[in-house]
mmCIF file of N, CA and C in Angstrom:
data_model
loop_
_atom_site.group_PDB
_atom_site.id
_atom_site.type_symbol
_atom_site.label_atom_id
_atom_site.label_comp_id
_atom_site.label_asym_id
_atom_site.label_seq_id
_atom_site.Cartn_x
_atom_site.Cartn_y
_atom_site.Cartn_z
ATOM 1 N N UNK B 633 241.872 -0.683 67.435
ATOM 2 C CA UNK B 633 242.805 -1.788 67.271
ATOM 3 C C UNK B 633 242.063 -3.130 67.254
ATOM 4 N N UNK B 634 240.843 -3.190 67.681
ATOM 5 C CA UNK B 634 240.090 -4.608 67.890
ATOM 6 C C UNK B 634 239.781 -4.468 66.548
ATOM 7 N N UNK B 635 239.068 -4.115 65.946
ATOM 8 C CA UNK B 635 238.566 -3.874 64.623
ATOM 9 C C UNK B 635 239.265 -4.313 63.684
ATOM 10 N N UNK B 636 240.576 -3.743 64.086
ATOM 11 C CA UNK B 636 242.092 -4.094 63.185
ATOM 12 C C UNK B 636 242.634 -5.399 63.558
ATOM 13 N N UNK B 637 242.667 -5.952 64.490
ATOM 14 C CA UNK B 637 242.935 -7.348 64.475
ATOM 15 C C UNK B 637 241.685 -8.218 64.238
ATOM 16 N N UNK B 638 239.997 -7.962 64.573
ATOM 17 C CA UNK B 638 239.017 -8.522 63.641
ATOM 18 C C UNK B 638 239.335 -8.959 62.426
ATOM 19 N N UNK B 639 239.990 -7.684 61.838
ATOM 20 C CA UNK B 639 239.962 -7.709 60.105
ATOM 21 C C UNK B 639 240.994 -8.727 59.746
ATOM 22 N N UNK B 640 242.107 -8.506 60.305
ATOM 23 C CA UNK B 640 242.988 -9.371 59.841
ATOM 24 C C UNK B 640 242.937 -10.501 60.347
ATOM 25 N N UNK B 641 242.363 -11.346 61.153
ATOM 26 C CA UNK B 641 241.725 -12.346 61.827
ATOM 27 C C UNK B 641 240.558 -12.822 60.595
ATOM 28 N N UNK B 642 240.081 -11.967 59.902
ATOM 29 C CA UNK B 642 239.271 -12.881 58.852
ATOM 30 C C UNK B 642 239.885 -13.218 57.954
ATOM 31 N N UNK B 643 240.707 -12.238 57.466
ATOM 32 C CA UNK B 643 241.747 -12.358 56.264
ATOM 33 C C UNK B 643 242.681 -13.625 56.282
ATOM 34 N N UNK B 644 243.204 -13.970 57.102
ATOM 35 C CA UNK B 644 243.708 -14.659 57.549
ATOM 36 C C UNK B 644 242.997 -16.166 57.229
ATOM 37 N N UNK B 645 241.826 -15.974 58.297
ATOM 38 C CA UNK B 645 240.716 -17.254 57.779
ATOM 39 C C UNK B 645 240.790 -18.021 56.645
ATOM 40 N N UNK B 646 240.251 -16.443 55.765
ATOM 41 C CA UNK B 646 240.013 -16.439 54.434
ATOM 42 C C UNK B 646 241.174 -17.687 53.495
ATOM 43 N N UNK B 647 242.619 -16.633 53.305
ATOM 44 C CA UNK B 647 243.383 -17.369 52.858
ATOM 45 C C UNK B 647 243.589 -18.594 53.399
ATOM 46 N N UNK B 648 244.192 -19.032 54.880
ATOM 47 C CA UNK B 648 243.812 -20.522 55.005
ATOM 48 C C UNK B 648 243.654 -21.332 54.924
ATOM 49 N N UNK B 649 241.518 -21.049 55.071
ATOM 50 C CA UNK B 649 240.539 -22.110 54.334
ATOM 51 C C UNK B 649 240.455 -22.172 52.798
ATOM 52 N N UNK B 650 241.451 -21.204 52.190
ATOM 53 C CA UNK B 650 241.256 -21.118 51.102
ATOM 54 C C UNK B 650 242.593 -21.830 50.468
ATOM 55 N N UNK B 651 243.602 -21.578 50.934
ATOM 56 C CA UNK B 651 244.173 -22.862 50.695
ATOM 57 C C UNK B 651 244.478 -24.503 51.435
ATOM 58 N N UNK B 652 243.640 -24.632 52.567
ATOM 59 C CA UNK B 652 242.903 -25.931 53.099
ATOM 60 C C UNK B 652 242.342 -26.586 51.887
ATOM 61 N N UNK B 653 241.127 -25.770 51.292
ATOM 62 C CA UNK B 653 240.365 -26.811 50.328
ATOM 63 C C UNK B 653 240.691 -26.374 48.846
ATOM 64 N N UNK B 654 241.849 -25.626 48.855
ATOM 65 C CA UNK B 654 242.771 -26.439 47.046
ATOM 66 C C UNK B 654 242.966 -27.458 47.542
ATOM 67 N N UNK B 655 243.660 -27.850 48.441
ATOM 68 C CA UNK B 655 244.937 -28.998 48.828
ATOM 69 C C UNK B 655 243.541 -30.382 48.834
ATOM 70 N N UNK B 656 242.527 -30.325 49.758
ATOM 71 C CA UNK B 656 241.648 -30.924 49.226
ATOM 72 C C UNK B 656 241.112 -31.575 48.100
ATOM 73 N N UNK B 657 240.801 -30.430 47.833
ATOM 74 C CA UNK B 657 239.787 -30.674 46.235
ATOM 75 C C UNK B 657 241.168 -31.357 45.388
ATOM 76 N N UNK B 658 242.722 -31.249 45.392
ATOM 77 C CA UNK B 658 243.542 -31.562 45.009
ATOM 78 C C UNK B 658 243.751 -33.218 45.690
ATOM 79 N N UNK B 659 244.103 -33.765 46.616
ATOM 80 C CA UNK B 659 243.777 -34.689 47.031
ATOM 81 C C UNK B 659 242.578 -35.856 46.506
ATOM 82 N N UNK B 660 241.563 -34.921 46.308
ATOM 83 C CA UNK B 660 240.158 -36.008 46.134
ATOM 84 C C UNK B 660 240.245 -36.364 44.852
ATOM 85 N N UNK B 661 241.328 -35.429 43.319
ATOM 86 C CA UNK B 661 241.147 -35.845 42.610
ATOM 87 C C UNK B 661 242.473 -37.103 42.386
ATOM 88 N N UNK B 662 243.006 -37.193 43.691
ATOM 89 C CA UNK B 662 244.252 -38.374 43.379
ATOM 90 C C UNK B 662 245.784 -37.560 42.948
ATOM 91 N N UNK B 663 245.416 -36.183 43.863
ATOM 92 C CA UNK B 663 246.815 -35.043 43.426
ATOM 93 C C UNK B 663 247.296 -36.022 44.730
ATOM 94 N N UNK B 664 248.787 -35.604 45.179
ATOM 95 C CA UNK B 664 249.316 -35.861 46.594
ATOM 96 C C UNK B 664 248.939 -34.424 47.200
ATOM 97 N N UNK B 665 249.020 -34.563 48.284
ATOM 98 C CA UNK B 665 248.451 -32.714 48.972
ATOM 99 C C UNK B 665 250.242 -32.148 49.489
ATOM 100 N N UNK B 666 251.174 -32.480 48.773
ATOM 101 C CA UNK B 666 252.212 -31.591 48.502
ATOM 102 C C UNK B 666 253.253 -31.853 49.499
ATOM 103 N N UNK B 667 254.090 -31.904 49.746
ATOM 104 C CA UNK B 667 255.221 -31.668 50.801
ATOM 105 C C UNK B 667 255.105 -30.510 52.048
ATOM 106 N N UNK B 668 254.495 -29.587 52.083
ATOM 107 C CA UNK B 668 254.531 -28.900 52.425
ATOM 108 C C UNK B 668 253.383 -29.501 54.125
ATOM 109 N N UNK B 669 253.584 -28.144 54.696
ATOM 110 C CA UNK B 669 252.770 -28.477 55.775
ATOM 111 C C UNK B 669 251.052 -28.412 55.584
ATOM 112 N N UNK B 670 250.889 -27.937 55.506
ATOM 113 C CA UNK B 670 249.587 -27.974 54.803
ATOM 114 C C UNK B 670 248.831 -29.419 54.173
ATOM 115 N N UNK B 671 249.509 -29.382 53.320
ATOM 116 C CA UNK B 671 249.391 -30.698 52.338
ATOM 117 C C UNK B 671 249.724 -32.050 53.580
ATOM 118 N N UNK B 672 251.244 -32.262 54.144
ATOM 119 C CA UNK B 672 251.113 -33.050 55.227
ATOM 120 C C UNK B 672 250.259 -33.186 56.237
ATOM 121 N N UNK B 673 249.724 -32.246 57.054
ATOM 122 C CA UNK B 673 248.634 -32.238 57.917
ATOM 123 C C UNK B 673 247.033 -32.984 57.323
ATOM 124 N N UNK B 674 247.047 -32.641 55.745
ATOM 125 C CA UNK B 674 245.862 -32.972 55.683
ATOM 126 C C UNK B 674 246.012 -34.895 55.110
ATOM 127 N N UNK B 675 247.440 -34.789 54.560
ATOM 128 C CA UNK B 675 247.316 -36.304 54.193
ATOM 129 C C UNK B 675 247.348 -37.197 55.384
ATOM 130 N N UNK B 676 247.757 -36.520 56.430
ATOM 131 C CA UNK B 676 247.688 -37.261 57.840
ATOM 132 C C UNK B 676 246.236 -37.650 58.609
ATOM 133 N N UNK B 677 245.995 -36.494 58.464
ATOM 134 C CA UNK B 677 244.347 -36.377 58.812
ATOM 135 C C UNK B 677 243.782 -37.009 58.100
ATOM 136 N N UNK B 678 243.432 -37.678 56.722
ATOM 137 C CA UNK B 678 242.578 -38.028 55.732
ATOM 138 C C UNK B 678 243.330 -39.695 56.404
ATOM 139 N N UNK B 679 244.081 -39.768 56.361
ATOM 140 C CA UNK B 679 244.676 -41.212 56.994
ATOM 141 C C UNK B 679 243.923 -41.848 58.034
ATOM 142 N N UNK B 680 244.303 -40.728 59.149
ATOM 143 C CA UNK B 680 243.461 -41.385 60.396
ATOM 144 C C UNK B 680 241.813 -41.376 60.239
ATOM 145 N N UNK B 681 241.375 -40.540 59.737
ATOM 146 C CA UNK B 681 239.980 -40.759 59.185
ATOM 147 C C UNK B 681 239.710 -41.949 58.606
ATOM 148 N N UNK B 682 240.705 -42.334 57.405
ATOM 149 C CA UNK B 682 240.167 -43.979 56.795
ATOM 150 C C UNK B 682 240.870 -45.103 57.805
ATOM 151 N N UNK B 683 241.498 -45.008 58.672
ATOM 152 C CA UNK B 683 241.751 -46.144 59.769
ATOM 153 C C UNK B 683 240.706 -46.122 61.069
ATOM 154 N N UNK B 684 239.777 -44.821 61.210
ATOM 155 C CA UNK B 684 239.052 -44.969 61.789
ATOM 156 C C UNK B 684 237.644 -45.191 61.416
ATOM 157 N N UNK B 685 237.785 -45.743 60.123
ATOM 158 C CA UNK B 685 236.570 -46.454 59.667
ATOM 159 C C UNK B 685 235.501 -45.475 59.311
ATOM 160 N N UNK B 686 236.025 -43.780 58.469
ATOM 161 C CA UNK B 686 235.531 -42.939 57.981
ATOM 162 C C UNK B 686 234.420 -42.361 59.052
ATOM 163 N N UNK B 687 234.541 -42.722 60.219
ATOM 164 C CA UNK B 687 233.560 -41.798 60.882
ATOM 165 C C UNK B 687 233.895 -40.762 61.184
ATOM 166 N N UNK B 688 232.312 -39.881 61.629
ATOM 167 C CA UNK B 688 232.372 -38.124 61.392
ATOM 168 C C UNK B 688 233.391 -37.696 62.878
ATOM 169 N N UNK B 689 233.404 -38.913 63.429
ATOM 170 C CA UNK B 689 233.481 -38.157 64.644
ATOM 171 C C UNK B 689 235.911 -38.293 64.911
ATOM 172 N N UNK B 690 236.361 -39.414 63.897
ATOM 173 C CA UNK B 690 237.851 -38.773 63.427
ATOM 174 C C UNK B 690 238.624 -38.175 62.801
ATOM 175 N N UNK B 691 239.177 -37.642 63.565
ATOM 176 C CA UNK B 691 240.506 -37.127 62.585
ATOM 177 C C UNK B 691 240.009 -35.683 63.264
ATOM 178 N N UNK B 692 240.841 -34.493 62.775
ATOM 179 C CA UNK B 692 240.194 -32.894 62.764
ATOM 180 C C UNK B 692 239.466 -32.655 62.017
ATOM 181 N N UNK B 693 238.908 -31.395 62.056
ATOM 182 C CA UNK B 693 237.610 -30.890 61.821
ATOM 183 C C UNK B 693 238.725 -29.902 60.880
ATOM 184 N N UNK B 694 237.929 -29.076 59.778
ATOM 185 C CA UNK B 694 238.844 -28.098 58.931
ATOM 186 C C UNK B 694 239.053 -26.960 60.112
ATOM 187 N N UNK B 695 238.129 -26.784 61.174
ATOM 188 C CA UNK B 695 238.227 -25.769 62.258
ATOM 189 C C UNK B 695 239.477 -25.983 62.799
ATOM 190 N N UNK B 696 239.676 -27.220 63.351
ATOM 191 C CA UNK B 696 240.796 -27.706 63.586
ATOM 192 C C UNK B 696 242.260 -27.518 63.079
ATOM 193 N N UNK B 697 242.101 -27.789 61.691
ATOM 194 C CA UNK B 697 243.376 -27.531 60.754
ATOM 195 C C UNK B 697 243.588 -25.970 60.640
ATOM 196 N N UNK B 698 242.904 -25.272 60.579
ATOM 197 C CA UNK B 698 242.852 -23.873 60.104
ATOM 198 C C UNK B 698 243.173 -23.276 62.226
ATOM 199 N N UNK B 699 242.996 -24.008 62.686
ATOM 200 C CA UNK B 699 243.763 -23.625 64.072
ATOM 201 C C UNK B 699 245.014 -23.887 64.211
ATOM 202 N N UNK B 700 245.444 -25.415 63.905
ATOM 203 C CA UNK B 700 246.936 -25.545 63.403
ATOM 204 C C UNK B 700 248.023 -24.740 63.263
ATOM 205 N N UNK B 701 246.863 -24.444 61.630
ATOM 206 C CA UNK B 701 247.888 -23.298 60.581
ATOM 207 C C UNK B 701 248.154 -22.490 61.050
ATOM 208 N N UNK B 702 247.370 -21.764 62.015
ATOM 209 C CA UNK B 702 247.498 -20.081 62.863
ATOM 210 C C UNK B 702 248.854 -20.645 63.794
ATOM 211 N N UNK B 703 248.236 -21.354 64.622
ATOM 212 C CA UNK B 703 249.012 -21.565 65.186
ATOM 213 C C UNK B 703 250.661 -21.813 65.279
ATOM 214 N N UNK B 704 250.953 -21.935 63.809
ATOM 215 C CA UNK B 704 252.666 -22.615 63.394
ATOM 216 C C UNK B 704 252.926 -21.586 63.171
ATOM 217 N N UNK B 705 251.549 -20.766 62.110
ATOM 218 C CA UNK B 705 252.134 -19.280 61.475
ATOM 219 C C UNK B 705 252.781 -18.251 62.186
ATOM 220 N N UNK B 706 252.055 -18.184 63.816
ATOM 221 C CA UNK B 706 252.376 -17.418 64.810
ATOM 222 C C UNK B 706 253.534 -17.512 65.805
ATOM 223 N N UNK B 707 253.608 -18.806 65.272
ATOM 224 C CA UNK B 707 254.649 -19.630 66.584
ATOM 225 C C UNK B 707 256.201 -19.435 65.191
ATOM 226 N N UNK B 708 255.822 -19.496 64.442
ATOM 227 C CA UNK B 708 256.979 -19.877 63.434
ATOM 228 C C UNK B 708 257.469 -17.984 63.030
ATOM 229 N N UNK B 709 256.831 -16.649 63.375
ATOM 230 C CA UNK B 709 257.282 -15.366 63.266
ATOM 231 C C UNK B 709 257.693 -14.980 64.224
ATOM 232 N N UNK B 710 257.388 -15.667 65.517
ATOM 233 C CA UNK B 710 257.821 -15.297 66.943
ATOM 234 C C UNK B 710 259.455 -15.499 66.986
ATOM 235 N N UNK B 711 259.905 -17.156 66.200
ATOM 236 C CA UNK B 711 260.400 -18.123 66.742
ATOM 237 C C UNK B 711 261.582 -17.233 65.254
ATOM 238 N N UNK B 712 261.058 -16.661 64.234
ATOM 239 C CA UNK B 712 261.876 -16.252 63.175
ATOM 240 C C UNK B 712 263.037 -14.950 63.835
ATOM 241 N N UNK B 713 261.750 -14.412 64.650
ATOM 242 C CA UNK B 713 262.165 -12.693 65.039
ATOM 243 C C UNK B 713 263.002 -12.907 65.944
ATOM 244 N N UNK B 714 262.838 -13.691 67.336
ATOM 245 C CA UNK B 714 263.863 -14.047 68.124
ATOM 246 C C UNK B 714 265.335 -14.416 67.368
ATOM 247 N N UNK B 715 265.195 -15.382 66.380
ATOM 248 C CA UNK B 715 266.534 -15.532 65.868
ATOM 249 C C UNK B 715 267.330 -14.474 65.000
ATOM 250 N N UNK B 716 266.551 -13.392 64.437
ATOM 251 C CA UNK B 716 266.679 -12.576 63.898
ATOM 252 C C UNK B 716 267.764 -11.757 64.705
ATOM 253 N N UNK B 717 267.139 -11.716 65.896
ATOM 254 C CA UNK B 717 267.188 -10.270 67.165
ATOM 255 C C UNK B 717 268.794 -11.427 67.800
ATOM 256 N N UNK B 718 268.409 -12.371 68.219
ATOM 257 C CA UNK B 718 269.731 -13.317 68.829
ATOM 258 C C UNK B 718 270.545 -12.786 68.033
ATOM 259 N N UNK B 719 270.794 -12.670 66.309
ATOM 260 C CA UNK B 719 272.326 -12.950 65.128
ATOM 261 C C UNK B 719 272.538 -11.458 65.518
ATOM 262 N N UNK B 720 271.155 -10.363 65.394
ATOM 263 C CA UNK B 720 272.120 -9.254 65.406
ATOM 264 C C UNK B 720 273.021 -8.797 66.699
ATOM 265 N N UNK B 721 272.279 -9.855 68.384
ATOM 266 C CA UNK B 721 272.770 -8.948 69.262
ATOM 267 C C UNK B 721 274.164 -9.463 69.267
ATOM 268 N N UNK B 722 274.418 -10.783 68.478
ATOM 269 C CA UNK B 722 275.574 -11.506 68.502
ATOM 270 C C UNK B 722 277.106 -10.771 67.291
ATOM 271 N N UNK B 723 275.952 -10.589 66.418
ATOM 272 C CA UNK B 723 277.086 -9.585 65.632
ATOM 273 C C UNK B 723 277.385 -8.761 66.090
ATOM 274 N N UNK B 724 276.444 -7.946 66.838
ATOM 275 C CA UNK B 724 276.958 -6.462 67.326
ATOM 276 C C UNK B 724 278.308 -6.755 68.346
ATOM 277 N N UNK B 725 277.917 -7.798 69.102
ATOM 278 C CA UNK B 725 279.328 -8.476 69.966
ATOM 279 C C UNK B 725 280.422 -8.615 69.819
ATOM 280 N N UNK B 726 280.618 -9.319 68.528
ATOM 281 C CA UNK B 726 281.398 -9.721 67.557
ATOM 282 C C UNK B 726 282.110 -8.878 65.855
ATOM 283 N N UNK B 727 282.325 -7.671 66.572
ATOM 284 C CA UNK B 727 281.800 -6.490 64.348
ATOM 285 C C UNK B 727 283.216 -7.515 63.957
ATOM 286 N N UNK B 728 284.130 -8.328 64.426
ATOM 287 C CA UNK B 728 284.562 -8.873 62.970
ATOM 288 C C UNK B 728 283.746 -10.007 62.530
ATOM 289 N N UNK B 729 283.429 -10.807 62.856
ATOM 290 C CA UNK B 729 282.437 -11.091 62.444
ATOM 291 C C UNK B 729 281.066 -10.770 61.553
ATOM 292 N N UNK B 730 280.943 -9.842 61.868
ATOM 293 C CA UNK B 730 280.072 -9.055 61.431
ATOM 294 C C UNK B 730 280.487 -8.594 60.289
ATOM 295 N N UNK B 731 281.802 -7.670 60.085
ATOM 296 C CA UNK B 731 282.773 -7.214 59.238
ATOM 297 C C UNK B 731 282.769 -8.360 58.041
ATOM 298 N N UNK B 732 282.884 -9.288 58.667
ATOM 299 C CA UNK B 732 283.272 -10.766 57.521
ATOM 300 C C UNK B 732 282.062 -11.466 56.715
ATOM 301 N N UNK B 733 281.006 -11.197 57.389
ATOM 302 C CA UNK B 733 279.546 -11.492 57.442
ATOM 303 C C UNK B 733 279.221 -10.560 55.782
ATOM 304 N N UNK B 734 278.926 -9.260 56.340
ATOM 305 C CA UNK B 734 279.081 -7.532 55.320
ATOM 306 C C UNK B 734 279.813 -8.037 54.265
ATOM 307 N N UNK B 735 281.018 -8.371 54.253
ATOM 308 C CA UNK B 735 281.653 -8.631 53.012
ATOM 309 C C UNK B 735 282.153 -9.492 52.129
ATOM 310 N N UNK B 736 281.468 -10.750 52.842
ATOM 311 C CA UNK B 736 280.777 -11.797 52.076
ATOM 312 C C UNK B 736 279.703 -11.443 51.193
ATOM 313 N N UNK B 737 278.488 -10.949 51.524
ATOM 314 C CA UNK B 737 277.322 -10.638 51.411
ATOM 315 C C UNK B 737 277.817 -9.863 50.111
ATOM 316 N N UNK B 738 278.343 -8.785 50.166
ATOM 317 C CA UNK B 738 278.486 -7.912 49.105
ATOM 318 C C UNK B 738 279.556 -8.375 48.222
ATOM 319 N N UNK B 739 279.950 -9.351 48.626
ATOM 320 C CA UNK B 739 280.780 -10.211 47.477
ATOM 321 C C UNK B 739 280.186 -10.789 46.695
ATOM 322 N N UNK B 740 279.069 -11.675 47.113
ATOM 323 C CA UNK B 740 278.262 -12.634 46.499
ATOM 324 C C UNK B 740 277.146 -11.461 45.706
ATOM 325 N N UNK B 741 276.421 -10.828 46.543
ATOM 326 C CA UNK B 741 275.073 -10.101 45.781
ATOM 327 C C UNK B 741 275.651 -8.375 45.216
ATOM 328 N N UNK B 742 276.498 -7.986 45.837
ATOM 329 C CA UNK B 742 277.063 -6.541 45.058
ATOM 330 C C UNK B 742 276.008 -5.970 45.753
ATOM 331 N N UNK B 743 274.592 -5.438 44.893
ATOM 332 C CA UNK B 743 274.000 -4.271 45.661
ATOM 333 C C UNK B 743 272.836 -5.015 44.923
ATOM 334 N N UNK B 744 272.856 -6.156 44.111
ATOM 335 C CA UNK B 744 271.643 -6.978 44.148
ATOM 336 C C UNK B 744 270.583 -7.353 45.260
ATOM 337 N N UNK B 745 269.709 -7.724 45.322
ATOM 338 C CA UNK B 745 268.673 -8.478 45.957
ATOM 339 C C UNK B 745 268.951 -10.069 46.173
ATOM 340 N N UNK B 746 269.125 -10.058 47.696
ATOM 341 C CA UNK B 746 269.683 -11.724 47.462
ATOM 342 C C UNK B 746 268.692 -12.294 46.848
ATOM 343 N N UNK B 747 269.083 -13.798 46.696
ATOM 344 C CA UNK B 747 268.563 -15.107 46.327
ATOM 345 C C UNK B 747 268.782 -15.927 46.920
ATOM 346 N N UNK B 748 268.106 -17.370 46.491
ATOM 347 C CA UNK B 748 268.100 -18.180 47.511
ATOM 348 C C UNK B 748 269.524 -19.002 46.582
ATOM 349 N N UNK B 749 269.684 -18.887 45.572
ATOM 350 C CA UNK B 749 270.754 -20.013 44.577
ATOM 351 C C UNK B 749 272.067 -19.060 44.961
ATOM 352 N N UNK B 750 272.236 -17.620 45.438
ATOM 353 C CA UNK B 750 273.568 -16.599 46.039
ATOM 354 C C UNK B 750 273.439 -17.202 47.397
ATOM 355 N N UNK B 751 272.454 -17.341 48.226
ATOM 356 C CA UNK B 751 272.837 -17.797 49.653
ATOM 357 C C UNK B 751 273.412 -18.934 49.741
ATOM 358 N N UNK B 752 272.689 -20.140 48.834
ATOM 359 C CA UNK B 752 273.814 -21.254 48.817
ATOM 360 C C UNK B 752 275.683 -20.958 48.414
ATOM 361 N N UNK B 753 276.148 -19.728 48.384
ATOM 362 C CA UNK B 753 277.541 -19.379 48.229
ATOM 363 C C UNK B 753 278.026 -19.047 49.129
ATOM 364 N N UNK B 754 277.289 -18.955 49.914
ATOM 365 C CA UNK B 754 277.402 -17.884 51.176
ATOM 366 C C UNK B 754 278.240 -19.245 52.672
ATOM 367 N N UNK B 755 279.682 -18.814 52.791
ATOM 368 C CA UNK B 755 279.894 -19.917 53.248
ATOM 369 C C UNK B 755 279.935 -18.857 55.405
ATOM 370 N N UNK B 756 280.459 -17.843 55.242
ATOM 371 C CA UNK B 756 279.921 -17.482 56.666
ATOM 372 C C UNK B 756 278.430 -17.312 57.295
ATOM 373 N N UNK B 757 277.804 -16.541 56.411
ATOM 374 C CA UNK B 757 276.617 -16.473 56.572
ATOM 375 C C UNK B 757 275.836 -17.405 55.759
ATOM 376 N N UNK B 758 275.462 -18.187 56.282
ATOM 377 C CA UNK B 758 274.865 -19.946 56.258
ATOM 378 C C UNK B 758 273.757 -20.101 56.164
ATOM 379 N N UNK B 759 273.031 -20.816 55.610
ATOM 380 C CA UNK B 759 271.641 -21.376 56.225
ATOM 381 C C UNK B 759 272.227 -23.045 56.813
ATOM 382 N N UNK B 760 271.472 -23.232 57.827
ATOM 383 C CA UNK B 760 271.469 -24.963 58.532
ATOM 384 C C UNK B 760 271.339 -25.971 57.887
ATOM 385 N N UNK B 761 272.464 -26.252 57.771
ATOM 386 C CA UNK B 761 272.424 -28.090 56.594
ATOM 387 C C UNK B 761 271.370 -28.697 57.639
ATOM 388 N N UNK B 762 270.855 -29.772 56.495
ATOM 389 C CA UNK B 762 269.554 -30.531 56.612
ATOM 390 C C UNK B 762 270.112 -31.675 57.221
ATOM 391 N N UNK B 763 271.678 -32.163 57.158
ATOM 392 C CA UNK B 763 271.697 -33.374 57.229
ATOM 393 C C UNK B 763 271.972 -33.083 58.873
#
């Protein structure tokens, strides 16, 4: 099992740093580094670096960022699965709910594969308005 989390511990790396320095090399040529987190972290970082008068010693290190990333990635499947595990122990509580949930779902998708443009129809089973 060490071996097996080694491996995927590089893999991991790998992709990453590997999309760390697109977003980069995208940046340096005058891209924006994207909306996304990734892209934000590094336009933040490249910020405090030029307010600190480009020395080596501000901002994070890519070691740094690529600790970040693990870090949200891990914190953000923990934080997915819990809510996952919360709706079902809550449906199971609730089967009309649940009942109403089921046949929404198969109203909107039939025996399709949802989407994200069918979930916006979806008025019981919701995703969290932004506003």
């Amino acid at each position: 099992s060490n071996l097996r989390m080694r491996a995927l511990d590089r893999e991991l790396r790998v992709k990453i740093t590997d999309i760390i320095n697109r977003k980069l090399k995208a940046m340096q040529a005058g891209e924006s580094g994207g909306a996304d987190f990734v892209g934000l972290l590094l336009e933040s970082n490249l910020n405090e670096i030029k307010l600190q008068g480009n020395q080596k010693s501000a901002g994070l290190s890519i070691e740094d960022i690529y600790a970040v990333c693990k870090l949200f990635y891990w914190a953000g499947q923990d934080t997915s699965s819990t809510l996952v595990l919360w709706t079902l122990v809550l449906l199971s509580k609730h089967t009309e709910w649940q009942d109403r949930a089921r046949e929404e779902v198969l109203q909107v998708f039939g025996d399709k594969m949802p989407d994200y443009d069918g979930i916006n129809h979806l008025k019981i089973v919701s995703l969290p308005s932004s506003s």
